[in-house]
XYZ file of N, CA, C and O in Angstrom:
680
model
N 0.826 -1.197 0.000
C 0.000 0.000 0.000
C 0.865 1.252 0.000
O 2.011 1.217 0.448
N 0.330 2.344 -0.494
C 0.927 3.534 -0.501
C 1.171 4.193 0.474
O 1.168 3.283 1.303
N 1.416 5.218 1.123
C 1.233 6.269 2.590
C -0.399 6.545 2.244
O -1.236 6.805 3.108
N -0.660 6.440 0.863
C -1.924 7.412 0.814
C -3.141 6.236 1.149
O -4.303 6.461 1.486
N -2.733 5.427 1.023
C -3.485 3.682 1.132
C -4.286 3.619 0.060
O -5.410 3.135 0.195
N -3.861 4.079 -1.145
C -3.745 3.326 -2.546
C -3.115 1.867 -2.505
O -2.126 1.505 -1.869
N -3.843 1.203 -3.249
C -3.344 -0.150 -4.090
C -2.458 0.269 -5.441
O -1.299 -0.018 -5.737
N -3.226 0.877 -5.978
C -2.807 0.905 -7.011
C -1.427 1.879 -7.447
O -1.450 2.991 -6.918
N -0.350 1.627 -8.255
C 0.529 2.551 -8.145
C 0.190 3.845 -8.619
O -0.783 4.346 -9.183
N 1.720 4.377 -8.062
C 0.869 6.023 -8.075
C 1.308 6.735 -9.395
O 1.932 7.762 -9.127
N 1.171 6.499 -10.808
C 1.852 6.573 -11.940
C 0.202 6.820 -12.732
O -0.802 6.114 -12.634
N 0.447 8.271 -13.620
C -0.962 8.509 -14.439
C -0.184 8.997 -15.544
O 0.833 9.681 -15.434
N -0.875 8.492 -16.939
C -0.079 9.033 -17.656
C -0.073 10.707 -18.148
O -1.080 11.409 -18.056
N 1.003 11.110 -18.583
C 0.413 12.622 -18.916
C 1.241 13.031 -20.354
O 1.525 12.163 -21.179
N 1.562 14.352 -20.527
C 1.498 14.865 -21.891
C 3.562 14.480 -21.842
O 3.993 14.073 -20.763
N 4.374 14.624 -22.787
C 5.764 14.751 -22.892
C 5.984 16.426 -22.244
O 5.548 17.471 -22.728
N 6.781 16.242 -21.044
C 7.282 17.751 -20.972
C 8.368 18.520 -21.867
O 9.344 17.823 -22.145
N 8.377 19.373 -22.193
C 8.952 20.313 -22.902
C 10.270 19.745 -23.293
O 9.971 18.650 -22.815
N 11.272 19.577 -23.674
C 12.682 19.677 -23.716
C 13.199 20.658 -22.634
O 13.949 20.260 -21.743
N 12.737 22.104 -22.733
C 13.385 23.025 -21.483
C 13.360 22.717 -20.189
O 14.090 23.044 -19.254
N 12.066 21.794 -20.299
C 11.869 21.375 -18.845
C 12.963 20.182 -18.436
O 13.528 20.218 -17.343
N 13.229 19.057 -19.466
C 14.109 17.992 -19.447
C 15.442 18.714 -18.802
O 15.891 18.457 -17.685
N 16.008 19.715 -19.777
C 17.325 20.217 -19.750
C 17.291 21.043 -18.620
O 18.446 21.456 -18.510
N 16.456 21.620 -17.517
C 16.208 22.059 -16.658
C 16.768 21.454 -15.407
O 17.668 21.840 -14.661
N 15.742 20.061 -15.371
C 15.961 18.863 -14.426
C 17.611 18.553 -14.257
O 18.093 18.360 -13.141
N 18.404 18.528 -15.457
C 19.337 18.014 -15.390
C 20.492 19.104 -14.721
O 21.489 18.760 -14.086
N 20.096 20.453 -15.029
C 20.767 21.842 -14.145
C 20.320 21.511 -12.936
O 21.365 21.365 -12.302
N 19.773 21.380 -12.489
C 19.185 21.608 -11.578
C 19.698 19.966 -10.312
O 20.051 20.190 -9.155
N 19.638 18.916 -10.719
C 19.565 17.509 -10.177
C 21.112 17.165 -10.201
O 21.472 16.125 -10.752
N 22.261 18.226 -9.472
C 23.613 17.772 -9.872
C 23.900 17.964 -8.376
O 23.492 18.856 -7.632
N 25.058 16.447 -7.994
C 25.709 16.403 -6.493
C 26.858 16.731 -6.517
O 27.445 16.775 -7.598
N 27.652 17.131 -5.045
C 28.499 17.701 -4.752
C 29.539 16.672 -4.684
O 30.692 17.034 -4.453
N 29.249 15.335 -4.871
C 30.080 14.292 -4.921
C 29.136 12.691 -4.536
O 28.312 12.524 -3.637
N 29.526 11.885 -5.367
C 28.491 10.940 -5.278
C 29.738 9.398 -4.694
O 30.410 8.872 -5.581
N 29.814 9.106 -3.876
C 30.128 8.135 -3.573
C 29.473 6.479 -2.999
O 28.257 6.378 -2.829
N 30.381 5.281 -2.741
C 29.907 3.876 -3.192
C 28.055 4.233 -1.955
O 26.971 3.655 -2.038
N 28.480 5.327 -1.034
C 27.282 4.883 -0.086
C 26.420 5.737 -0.827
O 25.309 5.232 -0.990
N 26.556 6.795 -1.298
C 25.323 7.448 -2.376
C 24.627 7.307 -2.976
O 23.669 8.011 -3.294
N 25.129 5.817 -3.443
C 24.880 4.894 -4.648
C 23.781 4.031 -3.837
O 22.607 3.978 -4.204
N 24.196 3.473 -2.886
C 23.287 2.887 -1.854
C 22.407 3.353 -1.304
O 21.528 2.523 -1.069
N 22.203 4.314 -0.970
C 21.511 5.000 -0.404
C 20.290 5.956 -1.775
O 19.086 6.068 -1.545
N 20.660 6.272 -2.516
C 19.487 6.747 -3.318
C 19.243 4.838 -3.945
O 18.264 4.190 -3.576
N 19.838 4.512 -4.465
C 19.314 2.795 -4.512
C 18.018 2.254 -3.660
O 16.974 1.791 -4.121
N 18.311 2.408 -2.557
C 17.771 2.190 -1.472
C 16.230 2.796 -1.437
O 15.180 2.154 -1.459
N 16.456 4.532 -1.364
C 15.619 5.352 -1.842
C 14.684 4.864 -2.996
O 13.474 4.952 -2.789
N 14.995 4.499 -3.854
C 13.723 3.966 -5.242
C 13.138 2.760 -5.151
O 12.041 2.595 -5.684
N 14.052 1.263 -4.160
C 12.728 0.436 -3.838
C 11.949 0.515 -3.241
O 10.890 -0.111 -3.285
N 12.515 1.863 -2.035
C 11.459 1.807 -1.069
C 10.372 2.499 -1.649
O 9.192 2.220 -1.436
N 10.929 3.738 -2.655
C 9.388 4.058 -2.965
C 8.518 3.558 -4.309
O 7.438 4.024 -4.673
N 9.414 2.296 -5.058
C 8.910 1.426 -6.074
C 7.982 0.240 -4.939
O 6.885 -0.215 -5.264
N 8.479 -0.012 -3.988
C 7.339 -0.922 -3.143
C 6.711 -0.369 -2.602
O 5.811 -1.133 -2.252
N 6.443 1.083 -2.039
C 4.965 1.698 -1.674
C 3.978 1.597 -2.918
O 2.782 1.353 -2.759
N 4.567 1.805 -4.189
C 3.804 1.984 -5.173
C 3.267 0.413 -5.943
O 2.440 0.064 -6.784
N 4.080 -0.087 -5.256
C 4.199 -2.203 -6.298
C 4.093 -1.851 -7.531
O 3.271 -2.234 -8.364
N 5.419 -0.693 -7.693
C 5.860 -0.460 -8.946
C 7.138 -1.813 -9.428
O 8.273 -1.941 -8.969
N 6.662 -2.402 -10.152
C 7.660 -3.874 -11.038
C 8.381 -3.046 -11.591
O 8.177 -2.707 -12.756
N 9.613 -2.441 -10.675
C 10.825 -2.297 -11.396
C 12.161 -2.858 -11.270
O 12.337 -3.644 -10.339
N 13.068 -2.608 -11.994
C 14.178 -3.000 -11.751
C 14.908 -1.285 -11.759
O 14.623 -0.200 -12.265
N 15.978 -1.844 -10.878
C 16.530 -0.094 -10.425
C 18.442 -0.764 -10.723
O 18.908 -1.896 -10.595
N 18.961 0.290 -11.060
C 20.823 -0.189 -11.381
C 21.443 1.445 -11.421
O 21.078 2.365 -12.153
N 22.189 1.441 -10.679
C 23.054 2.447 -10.402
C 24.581 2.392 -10.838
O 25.319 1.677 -10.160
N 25.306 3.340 -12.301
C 26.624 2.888 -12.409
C 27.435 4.055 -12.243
O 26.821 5.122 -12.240
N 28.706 4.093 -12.100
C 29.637 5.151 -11.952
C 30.996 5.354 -12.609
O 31.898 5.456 -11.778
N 31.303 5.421 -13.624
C 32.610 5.264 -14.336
C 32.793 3.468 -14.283
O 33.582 2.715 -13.713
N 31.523 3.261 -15.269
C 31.573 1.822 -15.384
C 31.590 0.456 -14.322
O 32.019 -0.681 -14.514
N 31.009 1.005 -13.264
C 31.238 0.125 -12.213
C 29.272 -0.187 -11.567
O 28.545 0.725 -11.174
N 28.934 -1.421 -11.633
C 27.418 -1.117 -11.195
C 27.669 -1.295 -10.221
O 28.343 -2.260 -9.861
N 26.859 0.246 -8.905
C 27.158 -0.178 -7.722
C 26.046 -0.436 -6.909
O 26.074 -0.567 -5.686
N 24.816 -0.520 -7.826
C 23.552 -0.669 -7.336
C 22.672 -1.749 -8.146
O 22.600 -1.854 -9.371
N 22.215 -2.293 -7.464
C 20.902 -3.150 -8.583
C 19.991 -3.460 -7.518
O 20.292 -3.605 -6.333
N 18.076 -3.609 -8.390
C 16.982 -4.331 -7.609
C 16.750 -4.785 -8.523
O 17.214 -4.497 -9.626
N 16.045 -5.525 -8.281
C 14.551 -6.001 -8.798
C 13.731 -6.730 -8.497
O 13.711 -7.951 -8.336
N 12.615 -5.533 -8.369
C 11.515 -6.218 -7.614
C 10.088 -6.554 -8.108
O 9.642 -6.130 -9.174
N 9.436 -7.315 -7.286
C 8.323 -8.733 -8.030
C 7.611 -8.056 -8.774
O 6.809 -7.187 -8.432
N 7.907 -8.477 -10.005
C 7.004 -7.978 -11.004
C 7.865 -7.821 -12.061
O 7.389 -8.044 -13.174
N 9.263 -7.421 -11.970
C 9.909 -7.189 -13.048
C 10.363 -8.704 -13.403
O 10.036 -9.778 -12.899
N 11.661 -8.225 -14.969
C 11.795 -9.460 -15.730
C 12.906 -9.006 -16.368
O 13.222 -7.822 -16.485
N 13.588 -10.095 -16.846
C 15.015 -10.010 -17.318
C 15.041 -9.513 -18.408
O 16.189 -9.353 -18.823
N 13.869 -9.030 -19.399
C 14.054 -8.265 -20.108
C 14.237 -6.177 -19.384
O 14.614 -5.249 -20.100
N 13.871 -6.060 -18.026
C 13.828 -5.189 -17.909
C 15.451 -4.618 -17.576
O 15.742 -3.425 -17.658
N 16.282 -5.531 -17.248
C 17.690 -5.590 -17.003
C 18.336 -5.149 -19.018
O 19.224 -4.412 -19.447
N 17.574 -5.829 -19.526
C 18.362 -5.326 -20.779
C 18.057 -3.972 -21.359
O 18.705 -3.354 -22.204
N 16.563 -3.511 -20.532
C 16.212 -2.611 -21.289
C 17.362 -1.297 -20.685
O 17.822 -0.321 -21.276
N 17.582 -1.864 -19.059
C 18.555 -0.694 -18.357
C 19.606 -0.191 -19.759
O 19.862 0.875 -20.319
N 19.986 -1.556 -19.909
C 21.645 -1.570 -20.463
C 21.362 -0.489 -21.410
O 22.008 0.556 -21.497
N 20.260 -0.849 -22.170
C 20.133 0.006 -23.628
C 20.377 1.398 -23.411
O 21.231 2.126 -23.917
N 19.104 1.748 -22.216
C 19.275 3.301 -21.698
C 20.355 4.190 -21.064
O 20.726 5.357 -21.194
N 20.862 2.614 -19.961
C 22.190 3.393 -19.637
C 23.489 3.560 -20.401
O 24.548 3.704 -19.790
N 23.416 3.541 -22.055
C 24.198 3.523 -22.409
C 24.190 4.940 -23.017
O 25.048 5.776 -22.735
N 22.933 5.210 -24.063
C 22.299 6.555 -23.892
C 22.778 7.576 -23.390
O 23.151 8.560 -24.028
N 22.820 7.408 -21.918
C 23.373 8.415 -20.885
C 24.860 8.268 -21.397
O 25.481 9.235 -21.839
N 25.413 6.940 -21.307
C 27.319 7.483 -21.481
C 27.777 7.663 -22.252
O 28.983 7.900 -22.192
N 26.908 7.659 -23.787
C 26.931 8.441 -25.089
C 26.619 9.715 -25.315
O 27.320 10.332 -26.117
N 25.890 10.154 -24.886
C 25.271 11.625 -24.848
C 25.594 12.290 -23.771
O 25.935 13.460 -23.943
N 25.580 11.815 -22.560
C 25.614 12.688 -21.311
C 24.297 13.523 -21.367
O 24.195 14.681 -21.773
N 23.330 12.736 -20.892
C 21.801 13.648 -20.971
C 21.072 12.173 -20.945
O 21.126 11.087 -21.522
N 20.289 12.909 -19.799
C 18.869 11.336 -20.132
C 18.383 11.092 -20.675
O 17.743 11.975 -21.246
N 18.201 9.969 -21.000
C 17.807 9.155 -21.970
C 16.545 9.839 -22.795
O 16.402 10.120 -23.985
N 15.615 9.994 -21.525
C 14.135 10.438 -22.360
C 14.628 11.510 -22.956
O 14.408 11.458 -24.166
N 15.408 12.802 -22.512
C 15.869 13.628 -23.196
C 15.995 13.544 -24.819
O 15.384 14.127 -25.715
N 17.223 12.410 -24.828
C 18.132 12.420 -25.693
C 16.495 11.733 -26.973
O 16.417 11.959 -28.180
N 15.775 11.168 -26.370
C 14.946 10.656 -27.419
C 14.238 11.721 -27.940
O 14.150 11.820 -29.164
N 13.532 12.830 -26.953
C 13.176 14.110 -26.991
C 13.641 15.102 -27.877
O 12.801 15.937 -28.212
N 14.718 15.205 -28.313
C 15.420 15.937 -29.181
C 15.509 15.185 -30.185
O 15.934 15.884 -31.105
N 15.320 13.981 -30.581
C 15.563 13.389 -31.868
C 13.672 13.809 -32.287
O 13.254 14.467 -33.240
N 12.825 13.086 -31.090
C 11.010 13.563 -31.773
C 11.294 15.215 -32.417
O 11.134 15.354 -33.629
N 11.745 16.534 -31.520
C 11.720 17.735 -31.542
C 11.958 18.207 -33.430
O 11.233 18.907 -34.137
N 13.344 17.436 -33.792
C 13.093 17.277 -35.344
C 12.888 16.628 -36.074
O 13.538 16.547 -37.116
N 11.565 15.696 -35.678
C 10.433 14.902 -36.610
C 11.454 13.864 -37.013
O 11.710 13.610 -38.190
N 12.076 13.224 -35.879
C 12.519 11.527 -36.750
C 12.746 11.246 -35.222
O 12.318 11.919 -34.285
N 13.356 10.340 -35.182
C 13.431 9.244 -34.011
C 14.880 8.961 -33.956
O 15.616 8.869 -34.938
N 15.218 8.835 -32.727
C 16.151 8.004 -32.378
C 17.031 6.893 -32.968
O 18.251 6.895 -33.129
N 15.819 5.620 -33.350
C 16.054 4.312 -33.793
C 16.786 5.121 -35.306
O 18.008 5.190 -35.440
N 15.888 5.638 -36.264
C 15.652 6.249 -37.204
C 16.795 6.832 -37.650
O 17.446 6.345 -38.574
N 17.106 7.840 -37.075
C 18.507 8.818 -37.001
C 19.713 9.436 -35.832
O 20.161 10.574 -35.693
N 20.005 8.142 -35.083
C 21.297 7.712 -34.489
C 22.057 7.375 -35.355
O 22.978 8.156 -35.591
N 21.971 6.082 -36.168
C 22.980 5.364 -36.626
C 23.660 4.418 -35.315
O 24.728 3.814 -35.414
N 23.098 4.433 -34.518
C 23.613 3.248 -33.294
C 22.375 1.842 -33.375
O 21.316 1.714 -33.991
N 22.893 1.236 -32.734
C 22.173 -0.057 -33.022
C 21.317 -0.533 -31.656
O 21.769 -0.797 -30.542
N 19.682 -0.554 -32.210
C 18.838 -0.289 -31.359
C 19.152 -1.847 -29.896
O 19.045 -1.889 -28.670
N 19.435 -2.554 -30.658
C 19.901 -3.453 -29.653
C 21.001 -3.084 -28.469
O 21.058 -3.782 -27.457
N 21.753 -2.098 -28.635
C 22.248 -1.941 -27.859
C 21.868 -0.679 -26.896
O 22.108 -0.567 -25.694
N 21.159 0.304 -27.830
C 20.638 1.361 -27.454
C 19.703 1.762 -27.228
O 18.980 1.471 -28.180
N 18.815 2.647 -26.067
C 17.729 2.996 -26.464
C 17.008 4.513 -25.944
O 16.564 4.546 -24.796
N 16.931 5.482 -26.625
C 16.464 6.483 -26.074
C 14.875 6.883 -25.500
O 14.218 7.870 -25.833
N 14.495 5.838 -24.571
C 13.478 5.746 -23.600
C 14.167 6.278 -22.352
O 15.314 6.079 -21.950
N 13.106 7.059 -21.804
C 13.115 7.064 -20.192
C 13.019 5.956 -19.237
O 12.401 4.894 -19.166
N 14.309 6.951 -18.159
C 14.085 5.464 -17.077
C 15.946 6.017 -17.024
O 16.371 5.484 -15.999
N 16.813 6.610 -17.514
C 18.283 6.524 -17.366
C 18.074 8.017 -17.054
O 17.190 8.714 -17.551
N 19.119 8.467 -16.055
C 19.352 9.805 -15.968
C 20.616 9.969 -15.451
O 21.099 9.060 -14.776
N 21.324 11.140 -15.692
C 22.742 11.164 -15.493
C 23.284 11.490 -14.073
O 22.721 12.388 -13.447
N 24.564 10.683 -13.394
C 25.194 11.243 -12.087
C 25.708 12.426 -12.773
O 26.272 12.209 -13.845
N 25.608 13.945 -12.265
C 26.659 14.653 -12.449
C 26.962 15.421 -11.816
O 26.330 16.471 -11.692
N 28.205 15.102 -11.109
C 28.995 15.668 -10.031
C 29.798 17.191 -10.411
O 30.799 17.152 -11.127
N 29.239 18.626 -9.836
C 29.789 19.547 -9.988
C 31.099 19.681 -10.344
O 31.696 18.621 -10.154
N 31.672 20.394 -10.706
C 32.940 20.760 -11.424
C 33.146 19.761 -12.224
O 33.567 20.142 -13.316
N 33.018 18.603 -12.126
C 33.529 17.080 -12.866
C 32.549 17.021 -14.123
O 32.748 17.385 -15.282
N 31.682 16.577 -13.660
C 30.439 16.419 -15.383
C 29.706 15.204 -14.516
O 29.560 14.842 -13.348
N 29.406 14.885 -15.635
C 28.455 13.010 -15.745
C 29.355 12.060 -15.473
O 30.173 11.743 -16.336
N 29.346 11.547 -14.411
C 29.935 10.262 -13.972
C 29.639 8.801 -13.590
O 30.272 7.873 -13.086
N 28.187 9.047 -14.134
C 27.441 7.426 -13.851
C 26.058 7.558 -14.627
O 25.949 8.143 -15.705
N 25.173 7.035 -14.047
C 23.937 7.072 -14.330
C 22.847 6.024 -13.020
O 23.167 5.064 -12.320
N 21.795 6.621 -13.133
C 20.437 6.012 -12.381
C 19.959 5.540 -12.929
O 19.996 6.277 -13.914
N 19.143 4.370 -13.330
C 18.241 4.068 -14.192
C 17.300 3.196 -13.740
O 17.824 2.382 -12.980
N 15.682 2.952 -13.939
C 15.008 2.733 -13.836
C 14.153 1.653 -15.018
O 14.055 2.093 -16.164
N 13.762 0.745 -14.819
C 12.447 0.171 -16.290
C 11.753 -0.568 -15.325
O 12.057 -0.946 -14.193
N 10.394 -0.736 -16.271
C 9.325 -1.509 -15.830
C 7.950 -0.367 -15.722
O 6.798 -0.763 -15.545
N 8.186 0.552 -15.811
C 7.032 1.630 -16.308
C 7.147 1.991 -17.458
O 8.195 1.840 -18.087
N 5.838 2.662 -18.053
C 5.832 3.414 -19.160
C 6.788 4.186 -19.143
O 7.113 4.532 -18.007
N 7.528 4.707 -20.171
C 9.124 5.027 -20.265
C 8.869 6.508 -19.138
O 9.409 6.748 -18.058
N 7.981 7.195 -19.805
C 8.018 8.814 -18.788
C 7.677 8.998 -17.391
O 8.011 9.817 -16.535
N 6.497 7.446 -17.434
C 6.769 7.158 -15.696
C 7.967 6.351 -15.316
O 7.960 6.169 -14.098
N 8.905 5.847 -15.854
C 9.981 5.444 -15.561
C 10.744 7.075 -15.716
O 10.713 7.413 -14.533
N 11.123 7.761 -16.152
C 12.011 9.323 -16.194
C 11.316 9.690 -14.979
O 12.013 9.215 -14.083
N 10.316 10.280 -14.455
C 9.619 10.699 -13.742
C 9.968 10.207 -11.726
O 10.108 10.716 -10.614
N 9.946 8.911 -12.438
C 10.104 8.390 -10.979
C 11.544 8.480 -10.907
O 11.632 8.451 -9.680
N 12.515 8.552 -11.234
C 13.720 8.769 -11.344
C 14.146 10.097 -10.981
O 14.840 10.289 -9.982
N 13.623 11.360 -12.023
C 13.652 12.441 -11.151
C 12.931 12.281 -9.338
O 13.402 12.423 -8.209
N 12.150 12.071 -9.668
C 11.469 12.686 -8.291
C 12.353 12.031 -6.929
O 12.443 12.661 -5.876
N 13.035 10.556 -7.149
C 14.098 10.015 -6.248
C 14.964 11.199 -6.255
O 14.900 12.071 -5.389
N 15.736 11.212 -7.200
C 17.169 12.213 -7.133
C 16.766 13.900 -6.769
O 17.652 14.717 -6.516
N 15.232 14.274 -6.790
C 14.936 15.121 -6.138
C 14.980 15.291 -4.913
O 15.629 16.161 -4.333
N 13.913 14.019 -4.167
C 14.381 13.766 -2.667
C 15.815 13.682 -2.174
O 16.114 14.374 -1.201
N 16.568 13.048 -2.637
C 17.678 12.780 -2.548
C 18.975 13.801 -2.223
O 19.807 13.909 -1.322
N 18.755 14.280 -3.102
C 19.609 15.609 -2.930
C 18.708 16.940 -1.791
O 19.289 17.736 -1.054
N 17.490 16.835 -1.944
C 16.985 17.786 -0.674
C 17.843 17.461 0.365
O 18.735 18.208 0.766
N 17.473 15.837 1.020
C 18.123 15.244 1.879
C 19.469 15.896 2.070
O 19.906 16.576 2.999
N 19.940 15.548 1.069
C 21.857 15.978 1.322
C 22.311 17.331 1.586
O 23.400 17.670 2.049
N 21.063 18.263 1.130
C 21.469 19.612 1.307
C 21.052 20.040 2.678
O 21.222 21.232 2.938
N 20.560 19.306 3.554
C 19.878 20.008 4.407
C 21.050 19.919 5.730
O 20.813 20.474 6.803
């Protein structure tokens, strides 16, 4: 059950936000240093609030190539582990989340799959990946999320690394 004592998860679908708004999130959602317990600890942070919701996700946290986080919980499936890979790769190609990076390919009327030239098997510009990026340094990992509709997968991702960093600033 939820805090709110919903059953049902707490995910509605809604419209694509802006690009400004995407590129916003990502100004805005940057740590002062992310280390192995950071990793754990916002990790930590998304099952607990993927099991208030009995959101079927799988959650993976990496950092200069190292995964220092993984779930997955009942409901998900080993395809949702591949879908990470696709997205988190996204992120260490572009440096920008995933939904982003797909966002800007819709913005001039083609797609991703379409006009990358990368190979959709390995890649995929869906939501659900979003970038570590540690001040002065850049992008140094990624968060990622599947098992929701891709923007409720981006969504729930921000809103962790939102809490998350409140937390740290306080």
């Amino acid at each position: 059950m939820t805090h709110s004592g919903e059953l049902t998860p707490k995910f509605h679908p809604e419209l694509t936000p802006p690009i400004e708004e995407l590129e916003a999130q990502e100004r805005r959602l940057v740590f002062r240093q992310f280390t192995h317990d950071d990793a754990w600890a916002l990790g930590s942070l998304l099952v607990e609030l993927a099991r208030e919701r009995q959101a079927p996700v799988a959650i993976d946290i990496h950092r200069a190539g190292q995964q220092l986080f993984h779930a997955a919980l009942p409901g998900s499936a080993p395809d949702n582990d591949a879908w990470i890979n696709r997205k988190r790769r996204v992120v260490e190609r572009y440096g920008s989340a995933s939904y982003l990076v797909g966002a800007r390919f819709r913005a001039k009327g083609t797609t991703f799959e379409e006009s990358s030239r990368l190979d959709p098997d390995e890649y995929a510009a869906h939501g659900g990946s979003f970038p570590i990026t540690v001040e002065g340094v850049g992008v140094i990992g990624s968060v990622t999320v599947s098992g929701l509709p891709q923007l409720q997968d981006h969504k729930f991702v921000v809103e962790a690394l939102e809490e998350f960093l409140t937390k740290q600033t306080r």
